[in-house]
Amino acid sequence: VKLSSQISSKQASKPTTDNIMPQKRSAADAAPPAKQCRSEPEEMTGLMVHKRKARWLPEDPIFIDAWLLHLRERAKALGDKIIQPIRDFELLVKSNPILNQTSNDMFTESAGNHPTTPLEQPAIENFAEFLKLLNALMQTAPPCYQVYTDKDHDAHFSAAGMIGFPINALIDWPMATKSGYAFFSNSLVNQQFKRILDVWTEFVKSPASAYILTEETEKGQYGHPLLVPWLGKVAQKEVVEVAVSAKGQRKHPSDIKFEDIFQCKPSEKAYGFTSWDDFFTRRFVEGFRPVAAKQNDDIIINACESAPLALESGVKKSAKFWLKKMPYSLENMLDFEPETEQFLGGTVYQAFLSGLSFHRWHSPVNGVMKKIKIVQGAYFLQDPRIHNDPVAPNFSQKFLSAVATRALMFIEADNPKIGLMCMIAIGMAECSSCDVIVEEGARVSKGQEVGMFHHGGSTHCLLFRPETKLKFETYGQTFGFDSKNVAVNAHLAKVL
């Protein structure tokens, strides 16, 4: 994705998709929208506010608020001990008049609608405070929360009590403003964010981040969340429930435990996990997710443990990204690769991974990995039509398929009725680490691990040529944010 390195004053006040879209065609040349699915709301603008359903951030903002209180305390304790990439980021913004303006305007604009948090704390005041909180975040791992929901102090875990996108949580409202869009579409901003995220990646992969797995906190108060360890009984129970509730798998005993599902060492500290990332990218126990119809090349399996979001056929080469109903745009999704032409009029299947899901990718077919490309994109952009809505990352997933950092994996399937297909792993927000672990030209087997996401929730697409006729298994679900996970390796589609 080609991002702008300069923003005009006009763009700052009224950002457009020109900031992020490649300039290979004019708007007048854009193709009409492809056939739409039923996964988006009728209106995505103004003050229409939805509950978060993609399970990357808590549905109840009080969880984010409690986490922000802890983060502010940590930032205050750190004082002026700022890491160098954040100092460089601050210098970059201050030296650019437009970036300096938009960096603060986005907080001013968001404060106009949300001056305080649910716990009556002041919202993040300006870019300078954001940088201090971001600095504190570089030494923390994604937390898990529970909340006391009755006066007898009976603790109940919130299914979405995870801050899977902590940086996104800080700028949840500012990034939804016009100034926020202008700021986060700037290529220099994204380059600097990559340097900052590289530092955080080092931390969450280090033993220093393992504290979040076992650390206990003081008893909470009625109505207020408190931090709980990821390997504690409450959080373990929720992770287990997410795994066993996935569609397309065999039934499991009611007393199944975490260690029956995931590879770990319960007798060791932190179950043998060496870091937050080690826990997050945990593997299933061998055989827990058997590969459906492994020798039948007419059966395509589910590549990620994920919830079905959208299914579209007849997708177009290009599309206007500011249409009311956003279609997929192949040339943008595939970064103008020459293989794009083969998929015109084809089919796109998209599904999203929640923060509690399994985050490794498996090959959906038997074949050869013909080509791999990592596309460096934007980190904190959302659909520019969505303003003042906490679920913007949810409804932005089609948009992000064309602008976010993503891994393109072109696989030549053994089945000639499938032929060339493409698996697209899309890293959302700070979860932009698309880690491919196979090489170009390698033979891949159906169900073989080919890569993984790190840090938080994500989304992915499977792209098929128009010649490939498929019947998808829905498991009785309607595509959208209310769908449940389909197990990785489960039957996803049959070639007709």
Coordinates of C-alpha atoms in Angstrom, one line a residue:
V1 CA 0.0 0.0 0.0
K2 CA 1.4 3.4 -1.0
L3 CA 0.8 5.8 1.9
S4 CA 1.2 9.5 1.7
S5 CA 4.3 11.1 3.3
Q6 CA 2.8 14.6 3.1
I7 CA -0.7 15.8 4.1
S8 CA -2.1 19.0 2.8
S9 CA -4.1 21.4 5.0
K10 CA -7.2 20.4 3.0
Q11 CA -6.6 16.7 3.6
A12 CA -6.1 17.4 7.3
S13 CA -9.6 18.8 7.6
K14 CA -11.2 16.5 5.2
P15 CA -9.2 13.3 4.7
T16 CA -9.9 11.1 1.7
T17 CA -8.9 7.6 0.7
D18 CA -6.4 9.2 -1.7
N19 CA -4.0 9.2 1.2
I20 CA -3.8 5.5 1.2
M21 CA -4.9 4.1 -2.1
P22 CA -2.4 3.4 -4.9
Q23 CA -2.6 5.9 -7.7
K24 CA -2.9 3.6 -10.7
R25 CA -6.3 4.8 -11.8
S26 CA -8.7 7.6 -11.4
A27 CA -11.9 7.5 -9.3
A28 CA -13.9 7.7 -12.5
D29 CA -12.4 4.4 -13.6
A30 CA -13.4 2.5 -10.5
A31 CA -15.6 -0.5 -11.1
P32 CA -19.1 -0.8 -9.7
P33 CA -19.4 -2.6 -6.3
A34 CA -19.4 -6.4 -6.1
K35 CA -22.3 -8.4 -4.8
Q36 CA -22.7 -7.6 -1.1
C37 CA -22.9 -9.9 1.9
R38 CA -25.1 -9.2 5.0
S39 CA -22.3 -8.5 7.5
E40 CA -22.5 -4.7 7.7
P41 CA -25.0 -2.3 9.3
E42 CA -27.2 -0.2 7.0
E43 CA -25.6 3.0 8.2
M44 CA -22.0 3.3 9.3
T45 CA -21.7 7.0 9.9
G46 CA -22.7 9.7 12.4
L47 CA -23.5 8.8 16.0
M48 CA -24.7 5.2 15.3
V49 CA -22.9 3.2 18.1
H50 CA -22.6 -0.5 18.3
K51 CA -21.4 -3.0 20.8
R52 CA -18.0 -4.6 20.1
K53 CA -18.5 -8.1 18.9
A54 CA -15.3 -9.2 17.3
R55 CA -13.8 -9.9 20.8
W56 CA -10.5 -8.0 20.4
L57 CA -11.5 -5.3 22.9
P58 CA -14.0 -5.6 25.8
E59 CA -17.7 -5.0 24.9
D60 CA -18.0 -3.0 28.1
P61 CA -15.8 0.1 28.0
I62 CA -15.4 0.0 31.8
F63 CA -12.7 -2.7 31.3
I64 CA -10.7 -0.5 29.0
D65 CA -11.2 2.3 31.6
A66 CA -9.8 0.2 34.4
W67 CA -6.8 -0.8 32.3
L68 CA -6.2 2.8 31.4
L69 CA -6.1 3.8 35.1
H70 CA -3.3 1.2 35.7
L71 CA -1.5 2.4 32.6
R72 CA -1.6 6.0 33.7
E73 CA 0.0 5.0 37.1
R74 CA 2.7 3.1 35.3
A75 CA 3.4 6.1 33.0
K76 CA 3.7 8.4 36.0
A77 CA 6.2 6.1 37.6
L78 CA 8.3 6.0 34.5
G79 CA 8.5 9.7 34.3
D80 CA 10.9 10.9 31.6
K81 CA 12.3 7.4 30.8
I82 CA 11.1 7.4 27.2
I83 CA 12.3 4.8 24.7
Q84 CA 14.2 6.2 21.7
P85 CA 11.7 5.3 19.0
I86 CA 9.0 7.2 20.8
R87 CA 11.3 10.2 21.2
D88 CA 12.0 10.0 17.5
F89 CA 8.3 9.8 16.8
E90 CA 7.7 12.9 18.9
L91 CA 10.4 14.8 17.0
L92 CA 9.0 13.8 13.7
V93 CA 5.5 15.0 14.6
K94 CA 6.7 18.3 16.1
S95 CA 8.9 19.1 13.1
N96 CA 6.0 18.7 10.6
P97 CA 3.3 21.5 11.0
I98 CA 0.5 19.4 9.6
L99 CA 1.3 16.3 11.6
N100 CA 1.7 18.4 14.7
Q101 CA -1.7 19.9 14.1
T102 CA -3.6 16.7 13.3
S103 CA -1.9 14.8 16.2
N104 CA -3.6 17.1 18.7
D105 CA -6.7 17.9 16.8
M106 CA -7.8 14.2 16.8
F107 CA -7.8 14.2 20.6
T108 CA -9.6 17.5 20.8
E109 CA -12.2 16.3 18.3
S110 CA -12.8 13.0 20.2
A111 CA -12.9 14.8 23.6
G112 CA -15.8 16.8 22.2
N113 CA -17.9 13.6 22.1
H114 CA -16.2 11.7 25.0
P115 CA -14.7 14.1 27.5
T116 CA -14.6 11.5 30.3
T117 CA -14.3 7.7 30.6
P118 CA -17.0 5.4 32.1
L119 CA -15.3 5.7 35.5
E120 CA -15.5 9.5 35.2
Q121 CA -11.8 9.9 34.5
P122 CA -10.7 12.5 31.9
A123 CA -10.1 11.2 28.4
I124 CA -6.6 11.2 27.0
E125 CA -5.9 15.0 26.7
N126 CA -3.5 15.3 23.8
F127 CA -0.7 13.6 21.8
A128 CA 1.9 14.2 24.5
E129 CA -0.1 12.2 27.0
F130 CA -0.7 9.5 24.4
L131 CA 3.1 9.2 23.9
K132 CA 3.7 8.8 27.6
L133 CA 1.0 6.1 27.8
L134 CA 2.4 4.4 24.7
N135 CA 5.8 4.4 26.3
A136 CA 4.4 2.7 29.4
L137 CA 2.7 0.2 27.2
M138 CA 6.0 -0.9 25.7
Q139 CA 6.7 -2.7 29.0
T140 CA 3.3 -4.3 29.6
A141 CA 1.6 -7.4 28.1
P142 CA -2.1 -7.6 27.1
P143 CA -4.1 -8.0 30.3
C144 CA -7.1 -10.1 31.2
Y145 CA -9.9 -8.9 33.5
Q146 CA -12.8 -10.1 35.6
V147 CA -15.4 -8.0 37.2
Y148 CA -17.5 -8.4 40.4
T149 CA -21.1 -8.3 39.2
D150 CA -22.9 -8.6 42.5
K151 CA -22.6 -7.2 45.9
D152 CA -21.6 -10.6 47.4
H153 CA -18.3 -10.2 45.5
D154 CA -18.9 -13.2 43.3
A155 CA -16.3 -12.8 40.6
H156 CA -17.4 -13.3 37.0
F157 CA -15.1 -13.2 34.0
S158 CA -16.1 -11.1 31.1
A159 CA -15.8 -13.0 27.9
A160 CA -14.4 -9.9 26.3
G161 CA -12.3 -8.9 29.3
M162 CA -9.1 -8.9 27.3
I163 CA -7.3 -5.8 26.0
G164 CA -6.2 -7.6 22.8
F165 CA -5.4 -4.3 21.0
P166 CA -3.9 -2.1 23.7
I167 CA -2.7 0.7 21.5
N168 CA -6.0 0.6 19.6
A169 CA -7.7 1.0 23.0
L170 CA -5.8 4.2 23.7
I171 CA -6.8 5.8 20.4
D172 CA -10.2 4.1 20.0
W173 CA -12.0 7.4 19.7
P174 CA -9.2 9.7 18.3
M175 CA -8.6 7.4 15.3
A176 CA -12.3 7.7 14.4
T177 CA -12.0 11.4 13.8
K178 CA -11.2 13.1 10.5
S179 CA -7.9 14.4 11.9
G180 CA -7.1 10.9 13.2
Y181 CA -7.6 9.4 9.7
A182 CA -5.3 12.1 8.2
F183 CA -2.7 11.4 10.8
F184 CA -2.7 7.6 10.7
S185 CA -2.7 7.5 6.9
N186 CA 0.6 9.2 6.7
S187 CA 3.5 6.9 5.6
L188 CA 6.0 8.6 7.9
V189 CA 3.8 8.0 10.9
N190 CA 3.4 4.3 9.9
Q191 CA 7.1 3.9 9.4
Q192 CA 7.7 5.2 12.9
F193 CA 5.0 3.1 14.4
K194 CA 6.7 0.0 13.0
R195 CA 9.9 0.9 14.9
I196 CA 7.8 1.3 18.1
L197 CA 6.0 -1.9 17.6
D198 CA 9.2 -3.7 17.0
V199 CA 10.2 -2.7 20.5
W200 CA 7.0 -4.0 21.9
T201 CA 7.3 -7.3 20.0
E202 CA 10.7 -7.8 21.6
F203 CA 9.1 -7.3 25.0
V204 CA 6.1 -9.7 24.6
K205 CA 8.5 -12.3 23.3
S206 CA 10.8 -11.9 26.3
P207 CA 10.5 -13.7 29.7
A208 CA 9.8 -10.2 31.2
S209 CA 6.3 -10.4 29.7
A210 CA 5.4 -13.8 31.4
Y211 CA 4.3 -11.9 34.5
I212 CA 0.9 -11.4 33.0
L213 CA 0.3 -15.2 32.9
T214 CA 0.6 -15.8 36.6
E215 CA 0.5 -12.4 38.5
E216 CA -2.3 -12.1 41.1
T217 CA -3.8 -8.7 42.1
E218 CA -5.7 -7.4 45.0
K219 CA -9.4 -8.3 45.4
G220 CA -11.7 -6.1 43.3
Q221 CA -14.6 -4.0 44.2
Y222 CA -18.2 -4.4 43.2
G223 CA -18.7 -3.2 39.6
H224 CA -15.0 -2.6 39.0
P225 CA -12.7 -4.9 36.9
L226 CA -9.4 -6.3 38.3
L227 CA -6.5 -7.9 36.6
V228 CA -6.4 -11.7 36.7
P229 CA -3.7 -14.1 35.5
W230 CA -4.2 -15.7 32.1
L231 CA -3.3 -19.1 33.6
G232 CA -5.6 -18.6 36.6
K233 CA -8.8 -20.7 36.9
V234 CA -11.2 -18.0 35.7
A235 CA -9.3 -17.1 32.5
Q236 CA -8.4 -20.7 31.7
K237 CA -12.1 -21.6 31.8
E238 CA -12.9 -19.0 29.3
V239 CA -10.1 -20.0 26.9
V240 CA -11.3 -23.6 27.2
E241 CA -14.9 -22.6 26.4
V242 CA -13.8 -20.8 23.3
A243 CA -11.9 -23.8 22.1
V244 CA -14.6 -26.4 22.7
S245 CA -17.4 -24.3 21.4
A246 CA -16.0 -24.0 17.9
K247 CA -18.1 -25.4 15.1
G248 CA -17.1 -28.4 13.0
Q249 CA -15.3 -30.5 15.7
R250 CA -16.1 -33.6 17.6
K251 CA -17.7 -33.4 21.0
H252 CA -15.4 -33.2 24.1
P253 CA -15.9 -34.3 27.7
S254 CA -17.5 -31.7 30.0
D255 CA -14.5 -31.9 32.3
I256 CA -11.9 -31.2 29.6
K257 CA -9.0 -29.0 30.9
F258 CA -6.6 -26.5 29.4
E259 CA -3.8 -29.0 29.3
D260 CA -6.0 -31.5 27.5
I261 CA -6.3 -28.9 24.7
F262 CA -3.1 -27.0 24.5
Q263 CA 0.5 -28.2 24.5
C264 CA 1.9 -27.1 27.9
K265 CA 3.6 -28.3 31.1
P266 CA 1.2 -27.8 34.0
S267 CA 3.8 -28.9 36.6
E268 CA 6.1 -26.0 35.6
K269 CA 5.8 -22.3 36.3
A270 CA 3.5 -20.6 33.8
Y271 CA 2.8 -24.0 32.4
G272 CA 6.1 -23.9 30.7
F273 CA 5.2 -20.8 28.6
T274 CA 8.3 -18.5 28.5
S275 CA 6.5 -15.3 27.5
W276 CA 3.2 -13.7 26.7
D277 CA 3.8 -14.4 23.0
D278 CA 4.6 -18.0 23.7
F279 CA 1.3 -18.4 25.4
F280 CA -0.6 -16.4 22.8
T281 CA 0.8 -18.6 19.9
R282 CA 0.2 -21.8 21.9
R283 CA -0.4 -25.0 19.9
F284 CA -3.1 -27.5 20.2
V285 CA -2.4 -31.0 21.5
E286 CA -1.6 -33.3 18.7
G287 CA -4.8 -34.7 17.3
F288 CA -7.1 -32.2 19.0
R289 CA -8.0 -30.6 15.6
P290 CA -8.0 -33.5 13.1
V291 CA -7.8 -32.6 9.5
A292 CA -11.1 -33.1 7.6
A293 CA -10.9 -35.4 4.6
K294 CA -7.1 -35.1 4.4
Q295 CA -6.8 -37.2 1.3
N296 CA -9.9 -35.8 -0.5
D297 CA -8.7 -32.8 -2.6
D298 CA -12.3 -31.7 -3.2
I299 CA -12.6 -30.7 0.5
I300 CA -11.1 -27.3 1.5
I301 CA -10.4 -27.0 5.2
N302 CA -10.7 -24.0 7.5
A303 CA -7.3 -22.3 7.5
C304 CA -7.7 -20.4 10.8
E305 CA -9.8 -20.9 14.0
S306 CA -12.1 -18.1 13.1
A307 CA -15.7 -16.8 12.9
P308 CA -17.2 -16.4 9.3
L309 CA -17.6 -12.8 8.5
A310 CA -18.4 -12.5 4.7
L311 CA -18.7 -14.5 1.5
E312 CA -18.8 -12.7 -1.8
S313 CA -18.7 -13.9 -5.4
G314 CA -18.1 -12.0 -8.6
V315 CA -15.5 -9.8 -7.0
K316 CA -14.2 -6.9 -9.0
K317 CA -10.7 -5.8 -10.0
S318 CA -11.2 -2.4 -8.4
A319 CA -13.8 -0.7 -6.3
K320 CA -14.5 2.7 -4.7
F321 CA -13.6 2.5 -1.0
W322 CA -16.0 5.3 -0.1
L323 CA -19.2 3.5 -1.2
K324 CA -21.9 3.1 1.4
K325 CA -21.6 -0.7 1.1
M326 CA -17.9 -1.6 0.9
P327 CA -17.0 -4.2 -1.7
Y328 CA -13.7 -6.0 -2.0
S329 CA -11.1 -4.6 -4.4
L330 CA -8.8 -7.3 -5.8
E331 CA -6.0 -5.1 -7.1
N332 CA -5.7 -3.5 -3.7
M333 CA -6.0 -6.7 -1.7
L334 CA -3.3 -8.3 -3.8
D335 CA -1.1 -5.2 -4.0
F336 CA -1.3 -5.1 -7.8
E337 CA 0.4 -8.5 -8.2
P338 CA 0.1 -9.9 -11.8
E339 CA -1.9 -12.9 -10.4
T340 CA -4.8 -10.5 -9.7
E341 CA -6.2 -11.0 -13.2
Q342 CA -6.7 -14.7 -12.5
F343 CA -9.1 -13.9 -9.7
L344 CA -11.4 -11.4 -11.4
G345 CA -15.0 -12.5 -10.8
G346 CA -13.9 -15.0 -8.2
T347 CA -14.9 -15.7 -4.6
V348 CA -13.7 -14.2 -1.3
Y349 CA -14.3 -15.8 2.0
Q350 CA -13.4 -13.7 5.1
A351 CA -13.4 -14.7 8.8
F352 CA -12.0 -13.0 11.9
L353 CA -10.0 -14.3 14.9
S354 CA -10.8 -13.2 18.4
G355 CA -8.2 -12.5 21.0
L356 CA -9.0 -15.8 22.8
S357 CA -8.7 -17.9 19.6
F358 CA -5.9 -20.1 18.3
H359 CA -3.7 -17.9 16.1
R360 CA -1.7 -20.2 13.9
W361 CA -2.6 -20.6 10.2
H362 CA -2.9 -24.0 8.4
S363 CA -2.9 -24.7 4.6
P364 CA -6.4 -25.1 3.4
V365 CA -5.4 -27.4 0.5
N366 CA -2.7 -29.8 -0.6
G367 CA -0.4 -28.1 -3.1
V368 CA 2.7 -26.0 -3.6
M369 CA 3.4 -22.6 -2.1
K370 CA 4.0 -20.7 -5.3
K371 CA 4.5 -17.2 -4.0
I372 CA 4.7 -15.3 -0.8
K373 CA 4.6 -11.5 -0.3
I374 CA 4.4 -9.4 2.8
V375 CA 2.7 -6.1 2.1
Q376 CA 3.6 -3.4 4.6
G377 CA 0.4 -1.3 5.2
A378 CA -1.1 1.1 7.7
Y379 CA -1.5 0.2 11.3
F380 CA -4.3 2.3 12.8
L381 CA -6.6 3.1 9.9
Q382 CA -10.3 2.4 9.9
D383 CA -13.1 2.8 7.3
P384 CA -13.3 6.6 6.9
R385 CA -17.1 6.5 6.8
I386 CA -17.3 5.3 10.4
H387 CA -17.1 8.0 13.0
N388 CA -17.7 8.0 16.7
D389 CA -18.3 4.3 16.9
P390 CA -16.2 1.9 19.2
V391 CA -16.7 -1.0 16.7
A392 CA -14.9 0.7 13.9
P393 CA -12.3 -2.1 13.6
N394 CA -15.1 -4.6 13.3
F395 CA -16.8 -2.9 10.4
S396 CA -13.5 -1.9 8.8
Q397 CA -12.4 -5.4 8.0
K398 CA -13.0 -5.3 4.2
F399 CA -11.3 -1.9 4.1
L400 CA -8.3 -3.4 6.0
S401 CA -8.0 -6.2 3.6
A402 CA -6.7 -3.6 1.1
V403 CA -4.7 -1.2 3.4
A404 CA -3.4 -3.1 6.4
T405 CA -0.2 -5.1 6.7
R406 CA -0.9 -8.6 5.2
A407 CA 0.7 -11.8 4.0
L408 CA -0.2 -12.9 0.5
M409 CA 0.3 -16.7 0.1
F410 CA -0.5 -18.0 -3.4
I411 CA -1.0 -21.8 -3.3
E412 CA -1.2 -24.0 -6.5
A413 CA -3.6 -26.7 -5.3
D414 CA -3.2 -30.3 -6.4
N415 CA -6.9 -30.3 -7.4
P416 CA -7.0 -28.7 -10.9
K417 CA -10.6 -27.6 -10.2
I418 CA -9.1 -25.2 -7.6
G419 CA -5.8 -24.4 -9.3
L420 CA -4.2 -21.2 -8.0
M421 CA -5.8 -19.8 -4.8
C422 CA -4.6 -17.1 -2.4
M423 CA -4.7 -17.1 1.4
I424 CA -4.4 -13.5 2.8
A425 CA -3.5 -13.2 6.5
I426 CA -4.3 -9.6 7.6
G427 CA -2.7 -8.1 10.7
M428 CA -5.0 -5.5 12.3
A429 CA -3.7 -2.6 14.3
E430 CA -0.7 -3.5 16.4
C431 CA -1.3 -7.2 15.5
S432 CA 0.5 -6.6 12.2
S433 CA 3.1 -9.3 12.6
C434 CA 2.3 -11.7 9.8
D435 CA 4.8 -14.5 10.4
V436 CA 5.0 -16.9 7.5
I437 CA 7.1 -20.1 8.3
V438 CA 7.2 -21.8 5.0
E439 CA 9.3 -21.0 1.9
E440 CA 8.2 -20.3 -1.7
G441 CA 8.2 -23.4 -3.7
A442 CA 7.7 -25.7 -0.7
R443 CA 5.1 -28.4 -0.8
V444 CA 2.3 -27.9 1.7
S445 CA -0.2 -30.5 3.0
K446 CA -3.7 -29.8 4.0
G447 CA -3.7 -28.8 7.7
Q448 CA 0.0 -28.1 7.7
E449 CA 1.0 -25.0 9.8
V450 CA 2.2 -22.2 7.5
G451 CA 2.3 -19.2 9.8
M452 CA 0.8 -17.3 12.7
F453 CA -0.3 -13.9 14.1
H454 CA 1.2 -12.3 17.2
H455 CA -0.2 -10.0 19.9
G456 CA -4.0 -9.7 19.3
G457 CA -6.9 -10.5 17.1
S458 CA -6.8 -10.5 13.3
T459 CA -8.7 -11.4 10.1
H460 CA -8.0 -13.5 7.0
C461 CA -9.4 -14.1 3.5
L462 CA -9.4 -17.1 1.2
L463 CA -9.5 -16.1 -2.5
F464 CA -10.6 -18.4 -5.3
R465 CA -10.7 -18.1 -9.1
P466 CA -14.1 -17.8 -10.9
E467 CA -13.6 -21.3 -12.4
T468 CA -13.6 -22.8 -8.9
K469 CA -17.2 -23.6 -7.9
L470 CA -17.7 -24.1 -4.2
K471 CA -20.3 -25.0 -1.7
F472 CA -19.4 -23.6 1.8
E473 CA -20.3 -25.3 5.0
T474 CA -22.0 -22.7 7.3
Y475 CA -22.7 -25.0 10.3
G476 CA -26.1 -23.3 10.6
Q477 CA -24.6 -19.8 11.0
T478 CA -25.2 -16.5 9.3
F479 CA -22.1 -14.7 8.3
G480 CA -21.3 -11.7 10.5
F481 CA -20.2 -10.6 13.9
D482 CA -22.6 -12.9 15.8
S483 CA -21.1 -16.0 14.3
K484 CA -19.0 -18.4 16.3
N485 CA -15.6 -19.9 15.5
V486 CA -15.2 -22.7 13.1
A487 CA -12.5 -25.1 14.1
V488 CA -9.2 -24.9 12.3
N489 CA -8.8 -28.0 10.0
A490 CA -12.6 -28.4 9.9
H491 CA -14.5 -28.9 6.6
L492 CA -15.0 -25.4 5.1
A493 CA -16.0 -25.9 1.5
K494 CA -16.5 -28.6 -1.1
V495 CA -15.4 -28.2 -4.8
L496 CA -18.4 -28.9 -7.1

